[in-house]
Coordinates of C-alpha atoms in Angstrom, one line a residue:
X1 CA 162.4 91.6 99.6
X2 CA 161.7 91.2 96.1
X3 CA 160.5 94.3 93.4
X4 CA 156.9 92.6 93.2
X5 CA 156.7 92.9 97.5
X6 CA 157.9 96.2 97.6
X7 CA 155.4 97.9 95.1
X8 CA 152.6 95.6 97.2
X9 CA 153.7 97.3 100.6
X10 CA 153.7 100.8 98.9
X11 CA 150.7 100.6 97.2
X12 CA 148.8 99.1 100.7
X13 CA 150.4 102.1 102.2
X14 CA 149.0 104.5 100.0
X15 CA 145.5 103.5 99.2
X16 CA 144.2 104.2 102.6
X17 CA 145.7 107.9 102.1
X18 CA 144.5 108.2 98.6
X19 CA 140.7 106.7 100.1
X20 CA 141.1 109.9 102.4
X21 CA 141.8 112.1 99.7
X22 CA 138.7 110.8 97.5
X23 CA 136.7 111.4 101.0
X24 CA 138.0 114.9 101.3
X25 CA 137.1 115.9 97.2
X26 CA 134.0 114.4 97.9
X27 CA 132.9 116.0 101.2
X28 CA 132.9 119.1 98.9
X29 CA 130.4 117.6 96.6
X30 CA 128.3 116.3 98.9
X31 CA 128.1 119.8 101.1
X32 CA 126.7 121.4 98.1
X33 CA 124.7 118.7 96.6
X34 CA 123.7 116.7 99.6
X35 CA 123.8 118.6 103.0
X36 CA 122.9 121.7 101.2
X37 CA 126.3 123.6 102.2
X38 CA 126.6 126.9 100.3
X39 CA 130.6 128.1 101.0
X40 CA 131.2 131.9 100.6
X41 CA 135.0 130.9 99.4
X42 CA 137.2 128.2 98.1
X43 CA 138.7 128.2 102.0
X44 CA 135.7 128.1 103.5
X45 CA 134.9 124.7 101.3
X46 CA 138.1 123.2 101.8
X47 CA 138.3 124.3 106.1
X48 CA 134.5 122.5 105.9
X49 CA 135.6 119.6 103.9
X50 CA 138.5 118.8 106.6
X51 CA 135.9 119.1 109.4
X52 CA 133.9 116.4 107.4
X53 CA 136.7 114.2 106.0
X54 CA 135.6 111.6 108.6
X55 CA 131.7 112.0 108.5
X56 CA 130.9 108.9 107.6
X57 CA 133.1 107.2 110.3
X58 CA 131.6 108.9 113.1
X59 CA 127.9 109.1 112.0
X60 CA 126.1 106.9 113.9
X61 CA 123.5 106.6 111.1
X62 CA 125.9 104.7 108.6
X63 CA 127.2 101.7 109.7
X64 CA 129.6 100.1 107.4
X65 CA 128.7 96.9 108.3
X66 CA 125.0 97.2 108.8
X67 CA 123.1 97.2 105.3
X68 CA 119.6 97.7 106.4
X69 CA 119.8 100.9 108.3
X70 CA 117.1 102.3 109.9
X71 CA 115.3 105.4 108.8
X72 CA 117.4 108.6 110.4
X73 CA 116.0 110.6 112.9
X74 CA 116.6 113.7 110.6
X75 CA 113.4 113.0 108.5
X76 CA 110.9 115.1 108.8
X77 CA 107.7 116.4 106.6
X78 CA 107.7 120.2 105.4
X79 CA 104.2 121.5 105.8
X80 CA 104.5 125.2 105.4
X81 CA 102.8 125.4 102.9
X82 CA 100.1 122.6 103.2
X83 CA 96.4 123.9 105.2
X84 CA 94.9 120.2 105.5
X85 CA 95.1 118.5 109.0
X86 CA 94.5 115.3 107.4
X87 CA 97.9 115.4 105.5
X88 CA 99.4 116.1 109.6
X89 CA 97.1 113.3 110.9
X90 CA 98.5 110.6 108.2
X91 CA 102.2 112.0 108.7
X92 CA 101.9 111.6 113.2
X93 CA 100.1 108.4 112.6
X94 CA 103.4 107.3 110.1
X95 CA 105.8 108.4 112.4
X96 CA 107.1 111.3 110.3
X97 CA 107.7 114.6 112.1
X98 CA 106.7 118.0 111.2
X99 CA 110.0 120.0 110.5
X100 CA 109.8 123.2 111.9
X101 CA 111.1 126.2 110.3
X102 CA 115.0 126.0 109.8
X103 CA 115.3 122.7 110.0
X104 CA 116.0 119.9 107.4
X105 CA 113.3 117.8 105.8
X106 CA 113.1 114.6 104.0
X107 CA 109.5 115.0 102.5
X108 CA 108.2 118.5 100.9
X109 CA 104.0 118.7 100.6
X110 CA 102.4 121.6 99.0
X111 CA 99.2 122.2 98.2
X112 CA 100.1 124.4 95.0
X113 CA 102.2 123.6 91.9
X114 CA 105.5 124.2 93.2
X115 CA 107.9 126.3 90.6
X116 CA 110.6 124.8 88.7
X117 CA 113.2 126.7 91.2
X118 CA 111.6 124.8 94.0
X119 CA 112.3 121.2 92.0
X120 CA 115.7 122.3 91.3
X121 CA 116.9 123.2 95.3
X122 CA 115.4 119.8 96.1
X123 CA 118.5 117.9 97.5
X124 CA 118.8 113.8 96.7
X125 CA 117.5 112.7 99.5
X126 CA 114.2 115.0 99.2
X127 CA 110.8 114.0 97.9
X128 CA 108.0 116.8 96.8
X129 CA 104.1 115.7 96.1
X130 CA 103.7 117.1 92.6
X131 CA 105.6 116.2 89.1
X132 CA 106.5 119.1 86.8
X133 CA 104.5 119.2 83.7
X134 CA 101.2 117.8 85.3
X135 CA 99.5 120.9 84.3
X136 CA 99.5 119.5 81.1
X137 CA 96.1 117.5 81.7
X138 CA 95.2 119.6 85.0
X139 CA 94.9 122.5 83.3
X140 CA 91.4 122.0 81.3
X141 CA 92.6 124.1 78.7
X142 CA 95.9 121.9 78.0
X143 CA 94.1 118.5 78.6
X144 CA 91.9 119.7 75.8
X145 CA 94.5 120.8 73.2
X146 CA 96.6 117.0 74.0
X147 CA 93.1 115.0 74.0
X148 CA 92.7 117.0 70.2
X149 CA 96.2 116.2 69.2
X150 CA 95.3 112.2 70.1
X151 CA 92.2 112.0 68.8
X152 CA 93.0 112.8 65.4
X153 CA 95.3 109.3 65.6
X154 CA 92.5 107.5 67.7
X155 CA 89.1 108.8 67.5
X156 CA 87.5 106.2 68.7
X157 CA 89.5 104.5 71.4
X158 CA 90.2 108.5 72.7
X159 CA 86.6 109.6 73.0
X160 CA 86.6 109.9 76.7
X161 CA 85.8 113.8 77.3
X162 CA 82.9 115.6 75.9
X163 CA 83.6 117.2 73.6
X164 CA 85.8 120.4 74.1
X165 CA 86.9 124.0 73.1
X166 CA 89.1 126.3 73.7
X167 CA 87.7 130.1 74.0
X168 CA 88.4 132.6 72.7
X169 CA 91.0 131.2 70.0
X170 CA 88.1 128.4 69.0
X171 CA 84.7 129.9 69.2
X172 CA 84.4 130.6 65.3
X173 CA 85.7 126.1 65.1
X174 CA 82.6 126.4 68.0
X175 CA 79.6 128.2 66.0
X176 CA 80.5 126.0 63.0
X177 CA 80.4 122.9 65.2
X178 CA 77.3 123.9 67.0
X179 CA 75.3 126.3 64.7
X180 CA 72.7 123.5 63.2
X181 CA 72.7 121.1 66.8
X182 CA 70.0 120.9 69.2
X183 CA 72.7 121.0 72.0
X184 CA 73.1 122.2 75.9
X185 CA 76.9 123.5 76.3
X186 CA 78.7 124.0 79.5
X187 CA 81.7 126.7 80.3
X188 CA 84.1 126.4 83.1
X189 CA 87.0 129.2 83.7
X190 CA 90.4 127.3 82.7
X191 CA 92.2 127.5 86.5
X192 CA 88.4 127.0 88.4
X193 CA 87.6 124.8 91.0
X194 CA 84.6 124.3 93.2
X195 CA 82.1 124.8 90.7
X196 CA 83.3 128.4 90.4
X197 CA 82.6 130.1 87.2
X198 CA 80.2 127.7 85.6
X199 CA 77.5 128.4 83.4
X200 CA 75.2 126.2 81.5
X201 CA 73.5 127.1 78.2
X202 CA 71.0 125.4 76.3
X203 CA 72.0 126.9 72.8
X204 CA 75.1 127.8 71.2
X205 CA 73.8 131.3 70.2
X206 CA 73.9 132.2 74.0
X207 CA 77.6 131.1 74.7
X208 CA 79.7 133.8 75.1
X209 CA 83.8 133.7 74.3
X210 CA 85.4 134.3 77.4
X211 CA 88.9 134.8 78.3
X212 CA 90.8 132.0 79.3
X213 CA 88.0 129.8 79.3
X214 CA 86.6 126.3 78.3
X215 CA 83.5 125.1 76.2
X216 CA 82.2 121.2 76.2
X217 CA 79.1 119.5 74.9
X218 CA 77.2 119.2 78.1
X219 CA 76.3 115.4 79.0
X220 CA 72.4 115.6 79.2
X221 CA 71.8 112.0 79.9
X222 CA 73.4 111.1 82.7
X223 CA 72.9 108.0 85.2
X224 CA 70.6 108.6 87.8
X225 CA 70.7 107.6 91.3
X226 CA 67.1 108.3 92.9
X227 CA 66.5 110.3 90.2
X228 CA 69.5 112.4 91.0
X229 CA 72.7 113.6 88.9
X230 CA 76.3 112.3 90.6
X231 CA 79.9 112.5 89.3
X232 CA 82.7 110.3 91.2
X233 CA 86.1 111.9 92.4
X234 CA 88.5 109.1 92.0
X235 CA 92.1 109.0 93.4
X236 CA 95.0 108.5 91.4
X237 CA 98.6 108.1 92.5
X238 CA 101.4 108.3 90.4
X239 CA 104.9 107.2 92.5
X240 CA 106.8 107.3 89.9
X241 CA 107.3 108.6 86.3
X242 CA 110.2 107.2 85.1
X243 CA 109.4 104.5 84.7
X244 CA 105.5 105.3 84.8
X245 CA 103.9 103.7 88.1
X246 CA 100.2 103.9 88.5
X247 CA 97.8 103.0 90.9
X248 CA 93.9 103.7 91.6
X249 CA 92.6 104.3 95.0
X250 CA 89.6 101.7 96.1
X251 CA 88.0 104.3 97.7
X252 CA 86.7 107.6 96.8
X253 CA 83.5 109.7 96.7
X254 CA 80.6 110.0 95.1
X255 CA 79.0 114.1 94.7
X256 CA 75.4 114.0 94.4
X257 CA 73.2 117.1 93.0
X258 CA 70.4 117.8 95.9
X259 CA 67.7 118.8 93.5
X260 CA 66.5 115.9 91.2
X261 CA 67.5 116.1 87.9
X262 CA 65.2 117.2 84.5
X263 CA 67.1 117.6 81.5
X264 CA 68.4 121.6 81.1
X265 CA 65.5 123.7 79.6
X266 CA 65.5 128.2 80.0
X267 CA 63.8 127.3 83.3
X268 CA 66.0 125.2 85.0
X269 CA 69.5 126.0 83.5
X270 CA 70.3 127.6 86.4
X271 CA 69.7 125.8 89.2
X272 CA 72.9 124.8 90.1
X273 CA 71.7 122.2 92.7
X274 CA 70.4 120.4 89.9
X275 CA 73.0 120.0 87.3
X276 CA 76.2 120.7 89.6
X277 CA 77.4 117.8 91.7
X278 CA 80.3 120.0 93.6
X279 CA 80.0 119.4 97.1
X280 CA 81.3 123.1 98.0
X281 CA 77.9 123.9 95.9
X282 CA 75.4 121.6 97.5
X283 CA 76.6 121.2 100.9
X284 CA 74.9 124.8 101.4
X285 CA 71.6 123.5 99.6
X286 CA 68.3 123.4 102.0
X287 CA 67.6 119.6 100.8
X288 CA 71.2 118.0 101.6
X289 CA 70.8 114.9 102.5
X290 CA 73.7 113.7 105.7
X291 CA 73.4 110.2 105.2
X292 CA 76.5 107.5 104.0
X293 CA 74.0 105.2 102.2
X294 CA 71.4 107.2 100.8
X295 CA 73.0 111.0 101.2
X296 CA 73.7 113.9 99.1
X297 CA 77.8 112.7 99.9
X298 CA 78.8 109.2 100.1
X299 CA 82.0 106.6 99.8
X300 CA 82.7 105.1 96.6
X301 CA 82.3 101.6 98.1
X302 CA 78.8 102.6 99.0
X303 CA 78.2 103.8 95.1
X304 CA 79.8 100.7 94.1
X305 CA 77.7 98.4 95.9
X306 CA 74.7 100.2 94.7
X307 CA 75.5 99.7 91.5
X308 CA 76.4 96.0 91.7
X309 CA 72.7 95.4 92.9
X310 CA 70.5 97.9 90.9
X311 CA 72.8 97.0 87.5
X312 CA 74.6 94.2 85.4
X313 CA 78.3 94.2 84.6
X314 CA 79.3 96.9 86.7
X315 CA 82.7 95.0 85.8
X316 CA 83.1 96.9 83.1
X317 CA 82.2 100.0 84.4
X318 CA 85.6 99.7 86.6
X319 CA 87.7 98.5 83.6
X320 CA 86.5 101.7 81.5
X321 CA 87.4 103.9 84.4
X322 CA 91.1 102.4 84.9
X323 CA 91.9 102.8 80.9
X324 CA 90.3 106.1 80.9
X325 CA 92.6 107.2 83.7
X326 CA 95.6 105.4 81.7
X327 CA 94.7 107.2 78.5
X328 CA 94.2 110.4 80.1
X329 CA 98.0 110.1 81.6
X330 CA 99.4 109.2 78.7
X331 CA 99.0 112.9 76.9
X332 CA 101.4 114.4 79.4
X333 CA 104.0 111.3 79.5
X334 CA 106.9 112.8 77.6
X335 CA 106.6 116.0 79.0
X336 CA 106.5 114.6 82.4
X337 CA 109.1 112.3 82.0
X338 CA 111.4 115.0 80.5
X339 CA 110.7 117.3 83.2
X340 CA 111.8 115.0 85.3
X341 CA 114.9 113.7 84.2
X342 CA 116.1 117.6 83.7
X343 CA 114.7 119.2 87.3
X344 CA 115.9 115.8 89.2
X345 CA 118.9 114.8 87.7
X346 CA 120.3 114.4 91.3
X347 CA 118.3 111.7 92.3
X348 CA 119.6 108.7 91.9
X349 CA 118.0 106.2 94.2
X350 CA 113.9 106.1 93.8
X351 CA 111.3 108.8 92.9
X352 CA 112.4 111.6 93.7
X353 CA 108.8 113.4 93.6
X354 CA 105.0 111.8 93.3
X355 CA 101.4 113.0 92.7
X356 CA 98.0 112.7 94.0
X357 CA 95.5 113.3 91.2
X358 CA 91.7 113.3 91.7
X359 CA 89.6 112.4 88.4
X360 CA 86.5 113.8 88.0
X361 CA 84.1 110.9 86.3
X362 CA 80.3 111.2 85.3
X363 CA 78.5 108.4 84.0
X364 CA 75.9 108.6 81.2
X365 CA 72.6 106.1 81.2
X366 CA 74.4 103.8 79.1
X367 CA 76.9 103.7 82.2
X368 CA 79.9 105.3 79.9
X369 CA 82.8 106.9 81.9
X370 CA 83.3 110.5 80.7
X371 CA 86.3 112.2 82.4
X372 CA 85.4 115.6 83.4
X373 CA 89.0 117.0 84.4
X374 CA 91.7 116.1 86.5
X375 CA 92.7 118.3 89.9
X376 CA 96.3 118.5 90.3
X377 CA 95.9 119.1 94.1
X378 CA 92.7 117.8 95.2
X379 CA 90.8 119.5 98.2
X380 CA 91.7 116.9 101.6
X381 CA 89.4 119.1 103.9
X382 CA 87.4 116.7 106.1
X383 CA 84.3 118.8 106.9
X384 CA 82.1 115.4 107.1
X385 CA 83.1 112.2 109.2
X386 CA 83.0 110.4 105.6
X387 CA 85.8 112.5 104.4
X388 CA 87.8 111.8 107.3
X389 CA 87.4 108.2 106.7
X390 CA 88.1 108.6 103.1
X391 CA 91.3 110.8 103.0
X392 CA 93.1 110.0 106.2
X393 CA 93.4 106.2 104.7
X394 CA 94.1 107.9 101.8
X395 CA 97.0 110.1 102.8
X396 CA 98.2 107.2 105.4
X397 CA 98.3 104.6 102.1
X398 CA 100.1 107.5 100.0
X399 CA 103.0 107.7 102.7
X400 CA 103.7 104.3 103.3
X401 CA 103.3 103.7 99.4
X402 CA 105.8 106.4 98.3
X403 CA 108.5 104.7 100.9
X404 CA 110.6 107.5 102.3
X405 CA 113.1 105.0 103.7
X406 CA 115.7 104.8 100.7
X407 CA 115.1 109.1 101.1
X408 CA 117.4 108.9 104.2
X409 CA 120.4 111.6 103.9
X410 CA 122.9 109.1 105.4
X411 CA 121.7 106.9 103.6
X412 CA 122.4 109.3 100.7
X413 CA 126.3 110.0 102.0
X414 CA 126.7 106.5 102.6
X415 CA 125.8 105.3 98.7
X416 CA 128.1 108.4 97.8
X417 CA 130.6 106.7 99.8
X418 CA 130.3 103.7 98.4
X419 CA 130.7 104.9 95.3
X420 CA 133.6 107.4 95.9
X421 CA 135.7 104.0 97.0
X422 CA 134.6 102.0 94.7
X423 CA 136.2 103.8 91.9
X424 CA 139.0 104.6 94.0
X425 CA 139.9 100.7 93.9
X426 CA 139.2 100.5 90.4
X427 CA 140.5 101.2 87.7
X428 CA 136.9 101.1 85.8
X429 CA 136.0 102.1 81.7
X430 CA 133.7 104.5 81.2
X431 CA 131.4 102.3 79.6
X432 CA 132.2 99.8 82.6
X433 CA 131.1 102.2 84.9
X434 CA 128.1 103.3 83.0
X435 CA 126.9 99.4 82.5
X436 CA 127.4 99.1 86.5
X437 CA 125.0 102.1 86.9
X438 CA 122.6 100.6 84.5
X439 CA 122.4 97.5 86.1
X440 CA 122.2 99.3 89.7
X441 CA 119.2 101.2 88.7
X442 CA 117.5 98.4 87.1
X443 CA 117.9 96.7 90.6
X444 CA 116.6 99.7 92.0
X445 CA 113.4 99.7 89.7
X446 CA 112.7 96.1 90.8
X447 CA 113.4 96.6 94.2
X448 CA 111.0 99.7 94.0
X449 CA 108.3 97.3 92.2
X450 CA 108.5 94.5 95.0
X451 CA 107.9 97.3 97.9
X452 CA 105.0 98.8 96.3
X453 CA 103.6 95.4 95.5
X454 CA 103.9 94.5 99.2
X455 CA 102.6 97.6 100.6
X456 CA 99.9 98.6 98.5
X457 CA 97.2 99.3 101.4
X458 CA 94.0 100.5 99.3
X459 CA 95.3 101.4 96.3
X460 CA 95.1 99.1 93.2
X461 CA 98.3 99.2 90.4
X462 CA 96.6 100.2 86.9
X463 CA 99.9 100.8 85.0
X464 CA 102.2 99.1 84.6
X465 CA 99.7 95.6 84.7
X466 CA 98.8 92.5 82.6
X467 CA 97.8 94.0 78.3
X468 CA 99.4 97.4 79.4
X469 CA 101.3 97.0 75.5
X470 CA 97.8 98.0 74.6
X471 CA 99.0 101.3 75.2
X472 CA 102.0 101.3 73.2
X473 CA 100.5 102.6 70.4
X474 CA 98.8 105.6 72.6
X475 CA 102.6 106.0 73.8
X476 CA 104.4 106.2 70.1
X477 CA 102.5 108.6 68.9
X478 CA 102.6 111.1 71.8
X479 CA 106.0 111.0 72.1
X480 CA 106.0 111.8 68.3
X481 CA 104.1 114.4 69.3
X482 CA 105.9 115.7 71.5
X483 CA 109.2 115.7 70.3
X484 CA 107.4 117.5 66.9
X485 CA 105.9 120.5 68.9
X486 CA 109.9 120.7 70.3
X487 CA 111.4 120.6 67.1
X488 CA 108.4 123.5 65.9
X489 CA 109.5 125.7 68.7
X490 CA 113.4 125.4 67.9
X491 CA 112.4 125.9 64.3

């Protein structure tokens, strides 16, 4: 036997022993990272790591052979901390189960901001329904500051919210503002929903500088339906942030006021059926109207069609909507996208969280989009048969959107697997390795892109799509302005 044969035979001898030892050094990792193992000692990791040396042999889930596994019977939905039916409804009708407490889940859904700890336990093969940083523009206070900071570079292309303040710290930039103008101002508390908190006044001098607390320009001329006020509540889902994927809902609502509308005057300030369109306001009002064409509450299809037939162009009311949504967005891309990369740097196969937004839009008589403010977790009670149409398709849409199926722990062990042998056998550089990665997540972005594109149910993709490098510019200078507030704060 020659030298050459010999070393062939040894080496073939001892790569299946050294694939065994990468499995064993890497059944520790994935405990802690992936299974979620917490060992109270060195023995107890390596006495747990024997146990699972052959895991992915005997797991019926991952198939060497078979590339398109099916999605594993350990998914589940957490909902301990979710109160809307609708959300269970879309999961049963999906296929998803409910976890019960104790046990594993694949898909976390909250109906508060979660806190950073809770983005940080997430495991790779989780998915949570909220991004960090969105309160950033769900936060009226913060949405105003970042609008501000934009507007200075784009005042014209960035007027899309009334005009704002900030009380206390800028009632005297308010007084000077408002002092010598004929003006009607509204206040909301910063954190209020509902309608909660609001007062109108129809002078500056009556304003008063509450805590924590809001002050716009109050849109006296707005379209009338019937001779009533209305605002839209428009869906938007972000799957992913890095990169940025956006898409619009085709449905929504439209919140009428129950008391026809007269411009604000001492007399009628404060009649909140008039000048309020929340539904948890009106819904209790004597003259709400339960009809899905002409009522108080109605589908955004319905508003749309109205419009189409009473108005010209209605087009362009659309467009306006998608770019102010865009725009809006964009002041809280860098943060998002770096509170991403740092709270989910486990995740390395798709999104590893998502957000349902609802956009609050009034039009004015000269059918301008205003955005109002954007709700972070927006209310999916279904008190009317409307809202059950609405929010189940809604919610059903989300889930199939969002695709869970690459969120599959085996399916996690597996790709770790893979990638455990894979360097085993080679002998890679660094820089090899890092290009290979590159190129695998740039397959996994396009593969993510031709999913959504096939399963887009309702929703409609406004970012990225054809003239998105119109917002380049918008995205330039935030980031500027984002990494100079960082650089202030290290200063």
């Amino acid at each position: 036997m020659t030298k050459a044969s010999d070393v062939t035979l040894r080496l073939a001898g001892i790569l299946p022993t050294t694939l065994r030892f990468a499995r064993f050094f890497s059944a520790i990792w994935l405990e802690n990272n992936v299974v979620g193992f917490e060992p109270a000692s060195h023995a107890n990791v390596s006495a747990f790591a024997v146990t699972r040396m052959f895991f992915w042999d005997s797991c019926p889930f991952t198939d060497d052979d078979d590339d398109d596994v099916p999605l594993c019977s350990c998914q589940g939905i957490n909902l301990t901390s979710c109160r809307y039916d609708s959300v269970r409804r879309a999961a049963e009708k999906l296929g998803i189960k409910e976890a019960k407490a104790g046990e594993d889940w694949t898909l976390f859904w909250t109906d508060a901001r979660p806190c950073e700890e809770k983005f940080k336990e997430m495991k790779p093969y989780q998915k949570i329904n909220h991004l960090p940083s969105m309160t950033e523009i769900c936060h009226k206070n913060s949405l105003a500051t970042n609008w501000k900071h934009m507007l200075k570079f784009f005042p014209e292309d960035y007027n899309i919210f009334p005009r704002t303040w900030t009380f206390p710290i800028e009632y005297g930039l308010f007084k000077t503002y408002a002092r010598d103008k004929d003006k009607c101002y509204i206040c909301k508390p910063n954190a209020g929903s509902q309608g909660k908190g609001i007062s109108i006044f129809t002078s500056w001098d009556k304003v008063q500088p509450e805590q924590d607390m809001i002050c716009q320009e109050y849109i006296d001329k707005p379209l009338l339906i019937d001779g009533f006020k209305f605002d839209m509540r428009i869906y938007v889902l972000v799957t992913s942030c890095y990169p940025w994927r956006i898409y619009m809902y085709n449905e929504g609502l439209a919140r009428f006021c129950t008391i026809k509308y007269e411009e604000p005057t001492d007399e009628n300030v404060n009649n909140k059926y008039m000048h309020l369109t929340n539904f948890t306001i009106n819904k209790d009002s004597e003259t709400f109207v339960h009809d899905e064409k002409t009522g108080s509450k109605r589908k955004l299809s319905t508003l749309r069609k109205q419009l189409t037939s009473n108005y010209k162009n209605t087009e362009k009311i659309w467009s306006n909507i998608e770019d102010a949504i865009v725009k809006t967005l964009v002041l809280a891309h860098s943060r998002i996208q770096h509170g991403y990369t740092t709270l989910f740097s486990k995740h390395v196969v798709g999104s590893g969280c998502f957000q349902i937004l609802g956009f609050d839009v009034l039009l004015d008589e000269q059918f301008r989009p205003w955005v109002l403010e954007v709700n972070h977790s927006p209310d999916f009670s279904t008190l009317l048969p409307l809202d059950c149409d609405v929010k189940d398709a809604l919610l059903y849409d989300t889930l199939v959107l969002i695709n869970l199926a690459p969120f599959d722990r085996c399916r996690m062990i597996k790709e770790e697997k893979r990638k455990v042998e894979e360097r085993m056998k080679q002998n890679m550089r660094i820089e090899e390795r890092l290009e290979n990665e590159q190129q695998r997540r740039a397959t996994m972005v396009e593969e993510m892109e031709s999913y959504e594109d096939e399963h887009l149910g309702n929703f409609m993709r406004i970012y990225p799509s054809e003239g998105n490098e119109k917002y380049d510019k918008y995205l330039k200078v935030e980031d500027r302005l984002y990494k100079n507030k960082n650089n202030d704060y290290t200063a």
